[in-house]
């Protein structure tokens, strides 16, 4: 367990590193960014339970937004949409009180800062950021072949989704080229069978 810091309301945010820390393949999985889209935490939990991959360095963040999860809100405890708070293409969007509020400046929120630090530290070759609930794998940016295979493995369509200003994946892709993509899970909770399917799809990425 690697502590990353505390949320605005003081909840701990941490990462789990598994597998081979010296591997050239470095995979980051973020289970939840928007607090009202928490289904990916089940995949993160399953991955964090191990076993770790022999041929990859796997980093799992269960939730970047524990305050939003506790409150059932998209934003963090400041009401900021963390997925509009990263530096790449950032622009001010809306105002406090709006669900897509970008924050006053890039990385104004501690949760975004922790994610940015982790991305700089890990320099992922693949970064998977779970959202809900468009039920699609984003094929607009990131590693095309990995996205295509992941979508086929989990049974979601590959779709070019809008890359919003200040998104975490857009920024990760400026730091670690063509690494990051969004997986939009279906609405609701994942069934145990679906959790297994998504976990296996990540394991294929970290596999030999
Ligand atoms: Zn989302």
Tab-separated table of N, CA, C and O in Angstrom, residues 20 27 30-31 46 69 81 85 88 96 101 110 125 129 137 141 154 156 163 166 170-171 174 176 178-179 181 191:
chain	number	residue	atom	x	y	z
A	20	UNK	N	5.974	-6.911	-10.820
A	20	UNK	CA	7.410	-6.734	-10.941
A	20	UNK	C	7.748	-5.252	-11.099
A	20	UNK	O	7.528	-4.678	-12.162
A	27	UNK	N	1.456	-0.645	-15.730
A	27	UNK	CA	0.013	-0.478	-15.951
A	27	UNK	C	-0.617	0.185	-14.728
A	27	UNK	O	-0.407	-0.248	-13.591
A	30	UNK	N	-7.249	3.027	-12.425
A	30	UNK	CA	-7.956	3.902	-11.488
A	30	UNK	C	-9.431	3.514	-11.492
A	30	UNK	O	-10.119	3.655	-12.507
A	31	UNK	N	-9.901	3.031	-10.352
A	31	UNK	CA	-11.248	2.455	-10.289
A	31	UNK	C	-12.374	3.462	-10.281
A	31	UNK	O	-13.491	3.156	-10.710
A	46	UNK	N	-10.459	-6.348	-6.954
A	46	UNK	CA	-10.104	-7.702	-7.405
A	46	UNK	C	-8.645	-7.750	-7.856
A	46	UNK	O	-7.917	-8.701	-7.553
A	69	UNK	N	-17.482	9.637	-3.562
A	69	UNK	CA	-18.140	8.337	-3.396
A	69	UNK	C	-19.014	8.334	-2.146
A	69	UNK	O	-20.136	7.824	-2.162
A	81	UNK	N	-15.095	18.878	-10.589
A	81	UNK	CA	-15.031	17.693	-11.442
A	81	UNK	C	-13.549	17.393	-11.673
A	81	UNK	O	-12.879	18.097	-12.428
A	85	UNK	N	-9.857	18.879	-14.209
A	85	UNK	CA	-8.934	19.629	-13.350
A	85	UNK	C	-7.459	19.369	-13.680
A	85	UNK	O	-6.569	19.837	-12.987
A	88	UNK	N	-3.762	19.340	-19.130
A	88	UNK	CA	-3.781	19.266	-20.597
A	88	UNK	C	-5.053	19.881	-21.161
A	88	UNK	O	-6.149	19.400	-20.900
A	96	UNK	N	-18.454	27.133	-9.388
A	96	UNK	CA	-18.784	26.290	-8.236
A	96	UNK	C	-20.294	26.054	-8.178
A	96	UNK	O	-21.081	26.972	-8.404
A	101	UNK	N	-17.784	21.674	-12.962
A	101	UNK	CA	-16.865	22.754	-12.566
A	101	UNK	C	-15.417	22.250	-12.609
A	101	UNK	O	-15.078	21.225	-12.027
A	110	UNK	N	-6.395	18.511	-4.298
A	110	UNK	CA	-5.377	17.552	-3.842
A	110	UNK	C	-5.487	16.203	-4.549
A	110	UNK	O	-4.459	15.595	-4.876
A	125	UNK	N	2.746	2.604	-19.164
A	125	UNK	CA	2.659	2.266	-20.591
A	125	UNK	C	1.196	2.056	-20.967
A	125	UNK	O	0.816	2.220	-22.123
A	129	UNK	N	-8.730	4.180	-16.884
A	129	UNK	CA	-9.478	5.042	-15.960
A	129	UNK	C	-10.954	4.709	-16.104
A	129	UNK	O	-11.551	4.973	-17.148
A	137	UNK	N	-15.745	1.441	-24.497
A	137	UNK	CA	-14.321	1.711	-24.306
A	137	UNK	C	-13.965	2.860	-25.235
A	137	UNK	O	-14.312	2.835	-26.420
A	141	UNK	N	-8.255	8.154	-28.010
A	141	UNK	CA	-6.867	8.490	-27.664
A	141	UNK	C	-6.300	7.252	-26.996
A	141	UNK	O	-7.020	6.319	-26.706
A	154	UNK	N	-14.014	-7.577	-22.892
A	154	UNK	CA	-15.088	-7.312	-21.926
A	154	UNK	C	-16.461	-7.229	-22.591
A	154	UNK	O	-17.481	-7.198	-21.908
A	156	UNK	N	-17.564	-4.732	-24.694
A	156	UNK	CA	-18.087	-3.372	-24.874
A	156	UNK	C	-17.690	-2.870	-26.256
A	156	UNK	O	-16.653	-3.260	-26.785
A	163	UNK	N	-12.934	13.893	-25.779
A	163	UNK	CA	-11.873	14.127	-24.799
A	163	UNK	C	-12.050	15.533	-24.237
A	163	UNK	O	-11.798	16.516	-24.924
A	166	UNK	N	-8.945	19.306	-19.749
A	166	UNK	CA	-8.596	19.054	-18.352
A	166	UNK	C	-8.817	17.630	-17.889
A	166	UNK	O	-8.761	17.351	-16.689
A	170	UNK	N	-6.364	12.677	-20.962
A	170	UNK	CA	-5.730	13.595	-21.907
A	170	UNK	C	-4.385	14.052	-21.394
A	170	UNK	O	-3.395	14.124	-22.125
A	171	UNK	N	-4.348	14.329	-20.078
A	171	UNK	CA	-3.078	14.757	-19.492
A	171	UNK	C	-2.077	13.616	-19.422
A	171	UNK	O	-0.907	13.781	-19.758
A	174	UNK	N	-0.154	13.182	-22.434
A	174	UNK	CA	0.921	14.139	-22.732
A	174	UNK	C	2.196	13.780	-21.962
A	174	UNK	O	3.290	14.143	-22.369
A	176	UNK	N	2.849	10.398	-20.706
A	176	UNK	CA	3.203	9.046	-21.143
A	176	UNK	C	2.402	8.797	-22.419
A	176	UNK	O	1.219	8.488	-22.385
A	178	UNK	N	0.342	8.046	-25.611
A	178	UNK	CA	-0.555	6.963	-26.047
A	178	UNK	C	-0.712	5.863	-25.002
A	178	UNK	O	-0.705	4.678	-25.324
A	179	UNK	N	-0.836	6.252	-23.739
A	179	UNK	CA	-0.956	5.226	-22.691
A	179	UNK	C	-2.369	5.104	-22.144
A	179	UNK	O	-2.801	4.013	-21.781
A	181	UNK	N	-6.541	5.435	-21.471
A	181	UNK	CA	-7.883	5.451	-22.062
A	181	UNK	C	-8.937	5.271	-20.984
A	181	UNK	O	-8.663	4.779	-19.898
A	191	UNK	N	-21.761	-7.246	-11.943
A	191	UNK	CA	-22.002	-8.571	-11.370
A	191	UNK	C	-20.645	-9.217	-11.074
A	191	UNK	O	-19.622	-8.825	-11.652
